[in-house]
Each structure stands twice: as C-alpha cells, then as structure tokens.
PDB file of C-alpha atoms in Angstrom:
ATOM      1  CA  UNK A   1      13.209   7.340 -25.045  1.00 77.00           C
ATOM      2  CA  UNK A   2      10.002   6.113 -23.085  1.00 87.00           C
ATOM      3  CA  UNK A   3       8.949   2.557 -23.362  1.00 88.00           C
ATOM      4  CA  UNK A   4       6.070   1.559 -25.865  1.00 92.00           C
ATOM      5  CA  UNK A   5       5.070  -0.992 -23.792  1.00 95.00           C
ATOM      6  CA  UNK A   6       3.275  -0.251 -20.537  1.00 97.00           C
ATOM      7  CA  UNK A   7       5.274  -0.585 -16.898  1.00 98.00           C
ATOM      8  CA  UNK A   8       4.691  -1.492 -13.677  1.00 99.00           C
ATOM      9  CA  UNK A   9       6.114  -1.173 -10.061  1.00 99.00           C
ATOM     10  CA  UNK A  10       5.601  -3.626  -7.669  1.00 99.00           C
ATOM     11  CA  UNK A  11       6.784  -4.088  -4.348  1.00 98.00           C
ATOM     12  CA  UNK A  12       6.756  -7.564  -2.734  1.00 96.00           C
ATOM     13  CA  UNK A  13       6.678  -8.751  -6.284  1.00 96.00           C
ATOM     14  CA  UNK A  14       9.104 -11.717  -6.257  1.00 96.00           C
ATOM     15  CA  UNK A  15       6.401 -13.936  -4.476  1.00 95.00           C
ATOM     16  CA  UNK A  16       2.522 -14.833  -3.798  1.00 94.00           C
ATOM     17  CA  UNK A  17      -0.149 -12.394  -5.026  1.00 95.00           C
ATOM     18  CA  UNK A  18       2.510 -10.101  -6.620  1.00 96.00           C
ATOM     19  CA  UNK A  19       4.612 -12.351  -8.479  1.00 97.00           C
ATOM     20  CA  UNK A  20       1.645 -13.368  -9.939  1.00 97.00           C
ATOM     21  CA  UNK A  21       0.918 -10.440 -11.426  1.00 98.00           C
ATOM     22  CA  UNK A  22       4.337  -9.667 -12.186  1.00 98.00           C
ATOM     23  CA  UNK A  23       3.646 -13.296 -14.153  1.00 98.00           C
ATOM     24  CA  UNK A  24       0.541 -11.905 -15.549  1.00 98.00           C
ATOM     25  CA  UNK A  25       1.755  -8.520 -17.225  1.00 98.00           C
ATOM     26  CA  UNK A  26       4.658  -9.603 -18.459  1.00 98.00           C
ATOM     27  CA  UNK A  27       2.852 -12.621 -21.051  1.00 98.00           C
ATOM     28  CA  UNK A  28       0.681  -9.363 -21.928  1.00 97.00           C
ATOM     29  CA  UNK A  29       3.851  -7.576 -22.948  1.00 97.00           C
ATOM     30  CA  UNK A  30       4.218  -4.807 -20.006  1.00 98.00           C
ATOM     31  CA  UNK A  31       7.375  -4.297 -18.722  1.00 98.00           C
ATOM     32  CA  UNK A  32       7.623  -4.629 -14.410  1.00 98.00           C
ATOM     33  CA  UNK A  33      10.162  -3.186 -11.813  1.00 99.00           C
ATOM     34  CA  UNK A  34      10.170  -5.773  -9.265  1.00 98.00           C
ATOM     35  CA  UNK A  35      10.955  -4.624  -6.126  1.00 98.00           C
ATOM     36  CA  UNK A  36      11.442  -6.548  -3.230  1.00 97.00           C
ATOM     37  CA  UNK A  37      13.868  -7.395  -0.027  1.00 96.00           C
ATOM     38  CA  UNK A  38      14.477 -11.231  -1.068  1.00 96.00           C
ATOM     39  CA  UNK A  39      17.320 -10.989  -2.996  1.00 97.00           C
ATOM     40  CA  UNK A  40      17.110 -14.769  -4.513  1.00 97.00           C
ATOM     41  CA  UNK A  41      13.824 -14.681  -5.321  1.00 97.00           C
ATOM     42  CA  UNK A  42      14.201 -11.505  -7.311  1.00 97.00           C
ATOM     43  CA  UNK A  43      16.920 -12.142  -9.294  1.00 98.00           C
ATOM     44  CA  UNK A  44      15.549 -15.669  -9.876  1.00 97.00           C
ATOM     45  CA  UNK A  45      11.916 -13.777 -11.355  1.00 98.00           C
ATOM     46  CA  UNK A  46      14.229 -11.586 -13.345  1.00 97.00           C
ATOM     47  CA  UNK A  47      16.421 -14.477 -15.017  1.00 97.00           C
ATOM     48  CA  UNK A  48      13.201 -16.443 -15.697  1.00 97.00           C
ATOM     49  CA  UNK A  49      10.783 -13.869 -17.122  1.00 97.00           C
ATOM     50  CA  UNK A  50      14.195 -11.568 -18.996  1.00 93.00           C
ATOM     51  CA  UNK A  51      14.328  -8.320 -20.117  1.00 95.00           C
ATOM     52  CA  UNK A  52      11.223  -7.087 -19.207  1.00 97.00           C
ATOM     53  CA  UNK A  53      11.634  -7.277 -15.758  1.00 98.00           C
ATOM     54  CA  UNK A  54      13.914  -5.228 -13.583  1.00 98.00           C
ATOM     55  CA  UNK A  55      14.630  -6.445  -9.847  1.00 98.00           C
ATOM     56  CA  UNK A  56      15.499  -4.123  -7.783  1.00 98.00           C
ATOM     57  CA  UNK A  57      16.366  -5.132  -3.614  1.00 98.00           C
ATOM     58  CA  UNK A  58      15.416  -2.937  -0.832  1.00 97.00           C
ATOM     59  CA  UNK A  59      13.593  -2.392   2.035  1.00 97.00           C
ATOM     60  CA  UNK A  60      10.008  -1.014   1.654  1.00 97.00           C
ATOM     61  CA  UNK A  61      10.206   0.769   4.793  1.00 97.00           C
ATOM     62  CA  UNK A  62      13.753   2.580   3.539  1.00 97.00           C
ATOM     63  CA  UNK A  63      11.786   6.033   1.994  1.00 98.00           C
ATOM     64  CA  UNK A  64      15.517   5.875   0.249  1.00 98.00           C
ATOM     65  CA  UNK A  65      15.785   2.320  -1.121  1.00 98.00           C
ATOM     66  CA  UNK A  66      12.420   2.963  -2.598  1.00 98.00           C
ATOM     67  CA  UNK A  67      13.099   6.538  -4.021  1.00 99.00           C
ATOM     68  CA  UNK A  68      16.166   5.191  -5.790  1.00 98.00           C
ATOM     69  CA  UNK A  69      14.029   1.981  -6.986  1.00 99.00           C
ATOM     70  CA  UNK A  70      11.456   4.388  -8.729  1.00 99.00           C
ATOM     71  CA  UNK A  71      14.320   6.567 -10.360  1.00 99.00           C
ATOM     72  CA  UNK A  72      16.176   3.488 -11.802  1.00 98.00           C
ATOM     73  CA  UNK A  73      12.245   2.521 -13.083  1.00 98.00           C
ATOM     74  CA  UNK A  74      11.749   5.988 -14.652  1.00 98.00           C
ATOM     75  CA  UNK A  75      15.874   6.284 -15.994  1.00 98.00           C
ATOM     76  CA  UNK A  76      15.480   2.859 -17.952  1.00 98.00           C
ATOM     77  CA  UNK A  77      11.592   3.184 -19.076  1.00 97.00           C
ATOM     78  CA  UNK A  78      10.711   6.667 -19.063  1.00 98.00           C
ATOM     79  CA  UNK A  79       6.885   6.110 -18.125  1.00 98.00           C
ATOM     80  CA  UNK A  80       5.129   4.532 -15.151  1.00 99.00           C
ATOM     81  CA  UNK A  81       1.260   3.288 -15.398  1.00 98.00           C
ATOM     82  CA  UNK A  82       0.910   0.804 -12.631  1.00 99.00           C
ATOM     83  CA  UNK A  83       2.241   1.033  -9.084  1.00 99.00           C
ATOM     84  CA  UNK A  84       0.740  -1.730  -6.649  1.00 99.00           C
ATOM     85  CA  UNK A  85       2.142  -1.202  -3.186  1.00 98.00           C
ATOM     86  CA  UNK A  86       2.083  -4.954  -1.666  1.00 97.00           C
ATOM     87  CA  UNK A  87       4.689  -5.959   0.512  1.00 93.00           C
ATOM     88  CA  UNK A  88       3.796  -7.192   3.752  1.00 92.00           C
ATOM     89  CA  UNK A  89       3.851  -9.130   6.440  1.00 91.00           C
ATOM     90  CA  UNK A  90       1.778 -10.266   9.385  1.00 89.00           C
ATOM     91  CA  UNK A  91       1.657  -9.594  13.444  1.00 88.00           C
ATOM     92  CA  UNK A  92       4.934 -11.196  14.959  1.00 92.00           C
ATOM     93  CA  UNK A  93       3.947 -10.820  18.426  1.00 90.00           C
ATOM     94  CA  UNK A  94       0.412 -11.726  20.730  1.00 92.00           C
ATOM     95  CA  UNK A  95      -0.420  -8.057  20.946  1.00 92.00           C
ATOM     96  CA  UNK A  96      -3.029  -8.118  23.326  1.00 92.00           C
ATOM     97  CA  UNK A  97      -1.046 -11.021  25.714  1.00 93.00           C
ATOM     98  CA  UNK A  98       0.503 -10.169  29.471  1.00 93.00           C
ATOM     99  CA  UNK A  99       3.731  -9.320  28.894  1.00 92.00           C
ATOM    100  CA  UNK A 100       6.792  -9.242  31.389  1.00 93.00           C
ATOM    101  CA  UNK A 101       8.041  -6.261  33.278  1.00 93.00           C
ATOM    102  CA  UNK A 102      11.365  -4.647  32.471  1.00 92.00           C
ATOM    103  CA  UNK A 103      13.563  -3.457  35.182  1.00 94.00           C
ATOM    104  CA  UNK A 104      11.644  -0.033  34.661  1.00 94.00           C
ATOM    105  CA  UNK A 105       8.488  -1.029  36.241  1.00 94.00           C
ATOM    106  CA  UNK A 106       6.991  -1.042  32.412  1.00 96.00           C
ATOM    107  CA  UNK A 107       6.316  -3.687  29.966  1.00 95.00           C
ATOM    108  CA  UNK A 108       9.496  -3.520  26.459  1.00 93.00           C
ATOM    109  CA  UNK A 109       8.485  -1.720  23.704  1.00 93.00           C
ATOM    110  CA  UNK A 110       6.309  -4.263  21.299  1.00 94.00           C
ATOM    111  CA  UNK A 111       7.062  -5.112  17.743  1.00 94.00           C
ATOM    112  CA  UNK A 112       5.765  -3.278  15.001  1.00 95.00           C
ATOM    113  CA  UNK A 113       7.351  -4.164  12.038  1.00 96.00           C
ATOM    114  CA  UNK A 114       4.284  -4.913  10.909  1.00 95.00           C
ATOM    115  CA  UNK A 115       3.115  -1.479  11.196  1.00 97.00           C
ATOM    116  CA  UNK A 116       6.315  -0.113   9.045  1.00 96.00           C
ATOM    117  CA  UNK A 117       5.684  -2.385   6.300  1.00 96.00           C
ATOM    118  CA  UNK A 118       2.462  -2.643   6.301  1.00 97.00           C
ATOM    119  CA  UNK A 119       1.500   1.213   6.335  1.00 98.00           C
ATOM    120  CA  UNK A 120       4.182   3.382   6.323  1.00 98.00           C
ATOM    121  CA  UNK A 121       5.964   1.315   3.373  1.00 98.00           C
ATOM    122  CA  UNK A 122       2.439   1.916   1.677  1.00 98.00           C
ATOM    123  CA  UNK A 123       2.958   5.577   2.182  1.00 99.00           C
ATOM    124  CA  UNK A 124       6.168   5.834   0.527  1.00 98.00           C
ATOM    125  CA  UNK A 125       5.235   3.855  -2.128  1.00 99.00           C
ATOM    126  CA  UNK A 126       1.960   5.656  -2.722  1.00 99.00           C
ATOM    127  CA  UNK A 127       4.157   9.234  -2.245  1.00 99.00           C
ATOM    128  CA  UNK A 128       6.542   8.469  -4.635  1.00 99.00           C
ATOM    129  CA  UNK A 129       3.965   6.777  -7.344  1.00 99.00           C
ATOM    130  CA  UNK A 130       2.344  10.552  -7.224  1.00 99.00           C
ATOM    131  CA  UNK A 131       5.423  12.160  -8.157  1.00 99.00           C
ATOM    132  CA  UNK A 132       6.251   9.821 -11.175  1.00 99.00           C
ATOM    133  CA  UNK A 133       3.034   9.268 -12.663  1.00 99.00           C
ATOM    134  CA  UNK A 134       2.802  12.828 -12.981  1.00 99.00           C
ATOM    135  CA  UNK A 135       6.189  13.154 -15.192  1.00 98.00           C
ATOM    136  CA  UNK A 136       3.901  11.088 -17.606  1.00 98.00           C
ATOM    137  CA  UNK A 137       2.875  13.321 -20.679  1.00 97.00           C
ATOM    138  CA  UNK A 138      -0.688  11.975 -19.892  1.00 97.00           C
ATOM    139  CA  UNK A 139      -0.070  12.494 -15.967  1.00 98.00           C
ATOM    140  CA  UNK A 140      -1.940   9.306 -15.577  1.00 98.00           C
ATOM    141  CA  UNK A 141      -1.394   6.645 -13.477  1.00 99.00           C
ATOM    142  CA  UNK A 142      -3.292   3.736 -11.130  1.00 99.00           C
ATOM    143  CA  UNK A 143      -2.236   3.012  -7.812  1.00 99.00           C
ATOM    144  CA  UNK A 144      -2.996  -0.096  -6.379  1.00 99.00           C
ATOM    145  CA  UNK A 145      -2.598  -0.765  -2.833  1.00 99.00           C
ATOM    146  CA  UNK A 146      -2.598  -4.561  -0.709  1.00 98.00           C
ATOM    147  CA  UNK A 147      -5.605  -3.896   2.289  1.00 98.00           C
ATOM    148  CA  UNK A 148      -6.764  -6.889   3.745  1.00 96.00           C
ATOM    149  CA  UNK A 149     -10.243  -8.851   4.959  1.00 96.00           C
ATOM    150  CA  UNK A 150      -8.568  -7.612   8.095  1.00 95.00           C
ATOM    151  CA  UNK A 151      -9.011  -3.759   7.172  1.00 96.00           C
ATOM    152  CA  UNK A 152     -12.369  -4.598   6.450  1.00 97.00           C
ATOM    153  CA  UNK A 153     -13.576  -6.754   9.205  1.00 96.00           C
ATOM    154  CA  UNK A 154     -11.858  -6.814  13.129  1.00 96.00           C
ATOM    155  CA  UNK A 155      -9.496  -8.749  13.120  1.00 94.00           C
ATOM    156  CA  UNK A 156      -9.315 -10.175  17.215  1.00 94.00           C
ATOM    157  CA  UNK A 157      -5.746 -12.679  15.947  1.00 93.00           C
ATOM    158  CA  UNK A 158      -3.406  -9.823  14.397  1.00 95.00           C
ATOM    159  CA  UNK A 159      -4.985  -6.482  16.123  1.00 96.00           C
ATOM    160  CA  UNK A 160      -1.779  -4.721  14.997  1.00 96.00           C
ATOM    161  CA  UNK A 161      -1.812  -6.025  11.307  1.00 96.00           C
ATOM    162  CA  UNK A 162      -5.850  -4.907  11.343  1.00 97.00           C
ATOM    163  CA  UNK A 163      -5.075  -1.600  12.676  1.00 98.00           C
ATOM    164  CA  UNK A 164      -1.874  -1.357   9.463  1.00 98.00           C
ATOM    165  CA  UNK A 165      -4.654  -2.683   6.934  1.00 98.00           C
ATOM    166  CA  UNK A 166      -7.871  -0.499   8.388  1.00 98.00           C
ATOM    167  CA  UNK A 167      -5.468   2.601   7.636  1.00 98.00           C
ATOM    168  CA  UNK A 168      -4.555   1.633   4.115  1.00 99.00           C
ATOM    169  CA  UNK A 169      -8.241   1.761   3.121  1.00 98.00           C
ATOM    170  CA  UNK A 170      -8.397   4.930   4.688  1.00 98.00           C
ATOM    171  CA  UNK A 171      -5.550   6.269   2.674  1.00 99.00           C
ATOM    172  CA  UNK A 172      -6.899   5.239  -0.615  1.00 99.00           C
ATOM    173  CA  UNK A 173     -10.258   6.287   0.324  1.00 98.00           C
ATOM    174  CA  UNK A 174      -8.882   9.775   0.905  1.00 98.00           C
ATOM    175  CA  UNK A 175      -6.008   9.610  -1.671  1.00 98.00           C
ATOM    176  CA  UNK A 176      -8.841   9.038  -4.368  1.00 98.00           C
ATOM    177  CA  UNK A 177     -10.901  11.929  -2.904  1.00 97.00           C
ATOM    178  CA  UNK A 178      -7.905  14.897  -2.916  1.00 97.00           C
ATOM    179  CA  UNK A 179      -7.074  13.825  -6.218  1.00 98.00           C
ATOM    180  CA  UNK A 180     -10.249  14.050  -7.929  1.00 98.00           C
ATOM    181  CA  UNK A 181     -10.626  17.462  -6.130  1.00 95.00           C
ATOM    182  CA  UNK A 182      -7.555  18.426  -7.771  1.00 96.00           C
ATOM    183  CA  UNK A 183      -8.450  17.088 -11.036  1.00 98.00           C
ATOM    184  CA  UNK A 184      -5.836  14.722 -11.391  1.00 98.00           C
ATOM    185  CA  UNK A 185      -6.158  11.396 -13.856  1.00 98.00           C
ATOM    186  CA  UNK A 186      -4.764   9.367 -11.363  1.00 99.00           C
ATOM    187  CA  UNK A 187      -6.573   6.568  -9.680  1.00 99.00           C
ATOM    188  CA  UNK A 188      -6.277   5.037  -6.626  1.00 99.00           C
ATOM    189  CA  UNK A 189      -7.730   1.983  -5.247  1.00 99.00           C
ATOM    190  CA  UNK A 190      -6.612  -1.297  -2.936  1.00 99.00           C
ATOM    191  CA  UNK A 191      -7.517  -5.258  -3.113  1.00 98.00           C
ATOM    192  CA  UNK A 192      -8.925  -6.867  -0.139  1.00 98.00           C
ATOM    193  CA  UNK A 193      -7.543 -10.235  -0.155  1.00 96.00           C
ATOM    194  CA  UNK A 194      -8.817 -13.285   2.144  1.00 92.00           C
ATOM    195  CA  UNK A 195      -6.294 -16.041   3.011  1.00 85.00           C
ATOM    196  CA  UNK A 196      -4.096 -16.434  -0.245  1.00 88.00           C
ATOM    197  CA  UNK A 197      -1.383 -19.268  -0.397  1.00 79.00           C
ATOM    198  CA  UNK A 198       1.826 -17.346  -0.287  1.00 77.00           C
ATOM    199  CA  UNK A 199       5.331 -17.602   1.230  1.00 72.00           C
ATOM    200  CA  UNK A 200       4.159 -15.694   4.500  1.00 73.00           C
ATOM    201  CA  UNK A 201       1.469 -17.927   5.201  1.00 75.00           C
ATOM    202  CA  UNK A 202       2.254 -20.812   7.303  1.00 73.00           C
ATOM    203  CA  UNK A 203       2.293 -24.184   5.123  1.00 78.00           C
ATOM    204  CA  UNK A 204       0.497 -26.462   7.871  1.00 78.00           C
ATOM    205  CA  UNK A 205      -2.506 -23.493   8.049  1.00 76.00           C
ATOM    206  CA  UNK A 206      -2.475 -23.711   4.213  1.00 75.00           C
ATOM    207  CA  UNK A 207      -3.128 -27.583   4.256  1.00 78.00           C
ATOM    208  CA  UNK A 208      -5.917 -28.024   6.939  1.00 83.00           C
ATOM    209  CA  UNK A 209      -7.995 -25.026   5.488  1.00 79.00           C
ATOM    210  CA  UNK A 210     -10.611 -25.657   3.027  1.00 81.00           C
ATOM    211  CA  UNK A 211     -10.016 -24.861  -0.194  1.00 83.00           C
ATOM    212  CA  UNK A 212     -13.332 -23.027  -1.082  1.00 83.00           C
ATOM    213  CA  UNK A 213     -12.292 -20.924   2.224  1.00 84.00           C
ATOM    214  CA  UNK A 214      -9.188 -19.408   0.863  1.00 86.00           C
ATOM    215  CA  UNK A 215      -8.273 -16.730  -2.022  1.00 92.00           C
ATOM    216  CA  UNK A 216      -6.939 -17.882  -5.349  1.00 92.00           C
ATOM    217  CA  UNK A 217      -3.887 -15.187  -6.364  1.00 94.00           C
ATOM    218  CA  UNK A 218      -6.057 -15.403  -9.812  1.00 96.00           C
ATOM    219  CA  UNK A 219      -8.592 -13.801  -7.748  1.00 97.00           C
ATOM    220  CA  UNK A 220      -6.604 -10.649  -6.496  1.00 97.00           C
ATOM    221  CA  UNK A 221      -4.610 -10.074 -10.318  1.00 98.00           C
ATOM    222  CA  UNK A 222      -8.124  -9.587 -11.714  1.00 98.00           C
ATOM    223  CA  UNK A 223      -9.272  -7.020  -8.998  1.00 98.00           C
ATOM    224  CA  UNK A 224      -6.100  -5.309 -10.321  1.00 98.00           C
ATOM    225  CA  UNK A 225      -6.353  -5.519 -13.646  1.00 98.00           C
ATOM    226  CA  UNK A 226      -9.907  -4.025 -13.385  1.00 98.00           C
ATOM    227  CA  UNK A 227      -8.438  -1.037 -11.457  1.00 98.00           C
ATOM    228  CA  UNK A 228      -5.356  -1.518 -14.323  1.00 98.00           C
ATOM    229  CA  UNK A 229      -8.533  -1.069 -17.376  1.00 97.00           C
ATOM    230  CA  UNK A 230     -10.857   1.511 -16.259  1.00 98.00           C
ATOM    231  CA  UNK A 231     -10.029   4.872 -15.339  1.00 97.00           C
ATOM    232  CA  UNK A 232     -13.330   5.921 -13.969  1.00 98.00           C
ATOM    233  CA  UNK A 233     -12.824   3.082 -10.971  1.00 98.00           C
ATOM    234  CA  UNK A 234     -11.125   5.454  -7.644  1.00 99.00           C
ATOM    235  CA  UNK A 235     -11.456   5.116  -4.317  1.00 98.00           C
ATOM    236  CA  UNK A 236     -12.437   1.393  -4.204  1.00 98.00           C
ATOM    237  CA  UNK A 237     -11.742  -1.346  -1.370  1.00 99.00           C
ATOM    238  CA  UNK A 238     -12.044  -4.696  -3.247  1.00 98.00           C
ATOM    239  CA  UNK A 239     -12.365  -8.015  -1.052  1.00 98.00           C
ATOM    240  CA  UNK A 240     -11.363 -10.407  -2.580  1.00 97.00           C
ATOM    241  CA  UNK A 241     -12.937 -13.619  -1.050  1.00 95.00           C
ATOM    242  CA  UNK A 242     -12.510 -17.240  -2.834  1.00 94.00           C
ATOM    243  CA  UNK A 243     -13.468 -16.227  -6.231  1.00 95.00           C
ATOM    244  CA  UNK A 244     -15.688 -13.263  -5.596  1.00 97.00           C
ATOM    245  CA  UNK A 245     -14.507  -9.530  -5.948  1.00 98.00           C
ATOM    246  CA  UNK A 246     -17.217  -7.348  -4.291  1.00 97.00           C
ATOM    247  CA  UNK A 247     -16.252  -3.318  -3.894  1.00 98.00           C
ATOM    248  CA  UNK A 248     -17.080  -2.246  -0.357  1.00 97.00           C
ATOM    249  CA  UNK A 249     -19.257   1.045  -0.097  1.00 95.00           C
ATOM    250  CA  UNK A 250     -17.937   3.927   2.440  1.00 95.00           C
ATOM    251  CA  UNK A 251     -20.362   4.048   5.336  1.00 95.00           C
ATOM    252  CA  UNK A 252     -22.772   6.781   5.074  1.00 96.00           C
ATOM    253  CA  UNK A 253     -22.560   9.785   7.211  1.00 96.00           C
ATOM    254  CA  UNK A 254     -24.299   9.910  10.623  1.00 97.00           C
ATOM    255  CA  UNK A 255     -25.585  13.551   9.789  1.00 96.00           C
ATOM    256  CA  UNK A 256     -25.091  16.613   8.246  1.00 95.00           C
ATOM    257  CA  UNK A 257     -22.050  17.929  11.009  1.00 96.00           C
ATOM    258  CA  UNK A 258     -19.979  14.957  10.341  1.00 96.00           C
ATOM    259  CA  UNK A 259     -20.858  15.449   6.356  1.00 94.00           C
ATOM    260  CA  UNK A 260     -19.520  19.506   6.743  1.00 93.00           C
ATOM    261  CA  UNK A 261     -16.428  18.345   8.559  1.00 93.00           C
ATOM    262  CA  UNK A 262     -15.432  15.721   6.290  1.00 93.00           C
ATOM    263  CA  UNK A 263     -16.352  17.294   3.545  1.00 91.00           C
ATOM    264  CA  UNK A 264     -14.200  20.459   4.932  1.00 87.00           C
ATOM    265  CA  UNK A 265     -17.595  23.025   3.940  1.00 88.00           C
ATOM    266  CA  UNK A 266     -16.097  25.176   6.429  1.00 86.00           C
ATOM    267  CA  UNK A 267     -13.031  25.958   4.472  1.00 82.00           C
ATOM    268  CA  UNK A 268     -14.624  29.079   3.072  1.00 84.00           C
ATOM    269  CA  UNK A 269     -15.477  30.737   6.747  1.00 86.00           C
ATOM    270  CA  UNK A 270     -11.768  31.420   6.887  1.00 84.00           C
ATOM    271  CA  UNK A 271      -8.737  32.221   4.764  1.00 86.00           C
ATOM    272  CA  UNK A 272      -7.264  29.457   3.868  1.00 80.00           C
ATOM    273  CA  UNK A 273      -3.597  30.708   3.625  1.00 85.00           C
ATOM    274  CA  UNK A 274      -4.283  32.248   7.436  1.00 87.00           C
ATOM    275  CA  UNK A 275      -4.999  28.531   8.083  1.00 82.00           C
ATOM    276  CA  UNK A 276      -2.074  26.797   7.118  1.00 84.00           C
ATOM    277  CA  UNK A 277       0.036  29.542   8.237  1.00 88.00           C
ATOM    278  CA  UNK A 278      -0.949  29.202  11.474  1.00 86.00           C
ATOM    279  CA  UNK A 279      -1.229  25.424  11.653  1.00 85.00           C
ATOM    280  CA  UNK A 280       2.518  25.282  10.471  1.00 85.00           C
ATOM    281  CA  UNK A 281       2.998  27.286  13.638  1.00 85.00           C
ATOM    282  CA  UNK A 282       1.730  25.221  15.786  1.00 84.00           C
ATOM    283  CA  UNK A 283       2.968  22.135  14.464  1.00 81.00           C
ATOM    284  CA  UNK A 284       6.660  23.883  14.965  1.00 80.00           C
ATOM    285  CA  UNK A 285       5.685  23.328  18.941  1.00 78.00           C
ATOM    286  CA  UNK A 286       6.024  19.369  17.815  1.00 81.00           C
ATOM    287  CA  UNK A 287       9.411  19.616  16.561  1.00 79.00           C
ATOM    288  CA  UNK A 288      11.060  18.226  19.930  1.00 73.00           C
ATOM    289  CA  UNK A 289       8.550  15.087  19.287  1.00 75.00           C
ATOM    290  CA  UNK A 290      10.605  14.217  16.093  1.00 69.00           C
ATOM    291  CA  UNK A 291      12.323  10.637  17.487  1.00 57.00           C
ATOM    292  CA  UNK A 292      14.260   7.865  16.585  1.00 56.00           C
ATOM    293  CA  UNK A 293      12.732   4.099  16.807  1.00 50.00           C
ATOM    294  CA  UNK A 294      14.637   3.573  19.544  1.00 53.00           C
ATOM    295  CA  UNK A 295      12.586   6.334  21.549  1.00 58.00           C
ATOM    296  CA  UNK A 296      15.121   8.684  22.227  1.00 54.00           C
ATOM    297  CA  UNK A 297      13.596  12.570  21.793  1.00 50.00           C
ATOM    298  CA  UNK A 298      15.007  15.262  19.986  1.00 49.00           C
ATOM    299  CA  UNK A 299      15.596  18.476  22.582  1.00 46.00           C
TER     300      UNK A 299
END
C-alpha cells in the first residue's frame, strides 16, 4: 500500500544543503530516502530522525547503486513526489595549470570526478526520477536539481566544476521544455546556491568569509520547497545568494534562425520516423567510440 504521507529522494542528503531539507520534510511529516556515499553520516540521519527516513549508501555515479536505491524507495512507499539530485563535489585539480609530461610526450589524463558527480550523477538521478514519478496514479512529480552561482556566472577557480554546473541548467532548462511538450505534470527545476557552509567546503574559507557573503542552507530549502508547492513553476534556475532567491530568465534568441532551430520548426519539412531512422544509423558508425574510463576503445 502507498504511503499517505508524501516522499522524497535525495542524494547527498546526509549533510549541508540536503540534510537540511531532509531535516525540514521530515518535522512536516514527509517521509525521505536518503541517499548518499557516507555511510556514518547516513545511518546516523536515519537513527536520529527514525522511521521516516530510509538511508540508502551508494555511489551517485553507479547508474546501478542508484536504480536499486529508487526501487527500495518505491517497494517500501509506493509513491515518489520529490527527487532533488544534489550530491557533489568541487574541482580536485588546477585545471588550467602546466602540467608534467608523461613518458608519451603528452600531459596524464586530468581528474574529473567532478564531472561524474556533478553531471552525469545528475543524469541518472533525473532518468530514473522520470520513470518513477510516472508509476504515480497522478504521474506527478518535481525534480529538483543542485546548479551552482558557478553555472550561472564563469567561474575562472573550478573551470571544470563550472562547465558540470553550466550543463545542469541546461538539462533542466530542456528537461522542463520536452516535458511540457509532452504534456507531462512533472516539473523540473534546479537551485543556484552561492557559498553554503557544508562538509565540502573548506572550514578556514568558511571562517574568513563574511557572513552576509555566503548562503544560509535556509536559503536553498525554501527555493525547494517553492518548486516542492507550485506546480506551474518548470524550467527555473534559482540563485540562491545570502538570503535572496531570484529565478534567472533564459537569454533571448539572437534571431529568428536560432529561434527555428531551437525550437525544432523544421521538424515538419521531413518525416520524422525517416529522421530517427537514419540518425540511429549513423550513430551505429560510433559504436567503436563506446570506452572504458581508462581510455581503452572498443574495436
């Protein structure tokens, strides 16, 4: 039997912004899947706030760990009305710096974890949110997703982390789009955030930065729990800067061919089954591209 009370997946939810909303929907009676790769801290949210929490470990860049995490969320609840995709972390390498030459004449491959987590763990989670929210009788849902000031605004410090965040807002943007196209009640929408006091951020950076500079996690929940309340609200980027929430328009086109590609007005010059027929074609030429991380190609 589905829960009466509402529920909620979140990943990175055993710390920062999304234990505090974890914190936050459970006093208002929801129940929350938290899902998350620190095992103490989980189990520790899920002894202190009981029942109506279930931790679940894994990785969010696993497309498996998460798949199983939003089964065991649908097998004990039997409804899903919130996902917020928020686990991340930051650049862990000077991106831009010289770096040293291997013994083949080039450079070692760089460190993009950040890239994984930060946008393709996004994917997945925004992927599989699709799938559940439409086993809902309503086929409702809102999905939340963790941008940054750095998808907004360059970001010169964590280029990689900017180029991670940039592409969530892009995602949303065109999640929110397709899905209103297709009619569907589900929203989509991501927060913004400015510097926020969490685990990831380094302690000394937290204490020599003034306080009106950074982001209460008060500030982010209630950008959520807007998108959470009010269904008409899709395809919105909301910084979230000190105390202010401001929604950040998409840039107008430049003129009317960039409108009528965007906007695909071409799609009824040809047939559109001919189309993806023959762009599955082509895209068989690719199949030798498929690779492993360590770069070895598939012949």
């Amino acid at each position: 039997m589905a829960s009466t009370s509402s529920v909620a997946f979140i990943t990175g939810g055993a710390s920062g912004m999304g234990l505090a909303l974890v914190e936050r929907l459970v006093a208002e009676g929801w129940n929350v899947t938290v899902f998350d790769f620190n095992n103490a801290a989980g189990e520790q949210v899920q002894k202190r706030l009981g029942g109506q929490v279930l931790f679940l470990r894994g990785n969010v860049i696993n497309y498996d760990d998460q798949a199983q995490a939003f089964v065991k969320t649908w097998e004990k609840w039997g409804r899903l009305d919130l996902v917020w995709g928020n686990a991340g972390i930051g650049d862990r390498i000077e991106f831009c710096s010289p770096m040293p030459e291997g013994p083949n004449g080039a450079p070692p491959k760089p460190d993009t974890l950040v890239v994984d987590i930060c946008l393709y763990g996004v994917i997945w989670t925004g992927y599989l949110a699709l799938h559940f929210f439409r086993k809902n009788p309503s086929k409702a849902g809102k999905l939340v997703f963790t941008s940054s000031l750095a998808g907004v605004y360059p970001a010169a410090p964590v280029p990689l982390y900017g180029a991670a965040k940039h592409g969530v807002i892009g995602l949303v943007r065109s999640m929110a789009k397709r899905l209103q196209e297709m009619g569907e009640p589900i929203t989509v929408n991501c927060v913004c955030p400015g510097l926020v006091a969490t685990p990831l951020v380094s302690q000394k950076l937290v204490e020599v930065m003034p306080k009106d500079m950074t982001t209460p996690t008060e500030t982010v929940v209630r950008a959520i729990l807007q998108f959470a309340a009010d269904a008409s609200i899709t395809g919105q980027a909301a910084e979230c800067s000190g105390t202010e929430i401001h929604y950040r328009p998409v840039l107008p086109y430049s003129n009317s061919a960039a409108e009528y590609m965007v906007e695909g007005k071409y799609a009824n010059l040809v047939d559109k089954d001919e189309m993806m027929q023959d762009s599955a074609e082509k895209g068989k030429l690719l199949d030798a591209m498929v690779s492993d991380r360590n770069g070895t190609v598939a012949t």
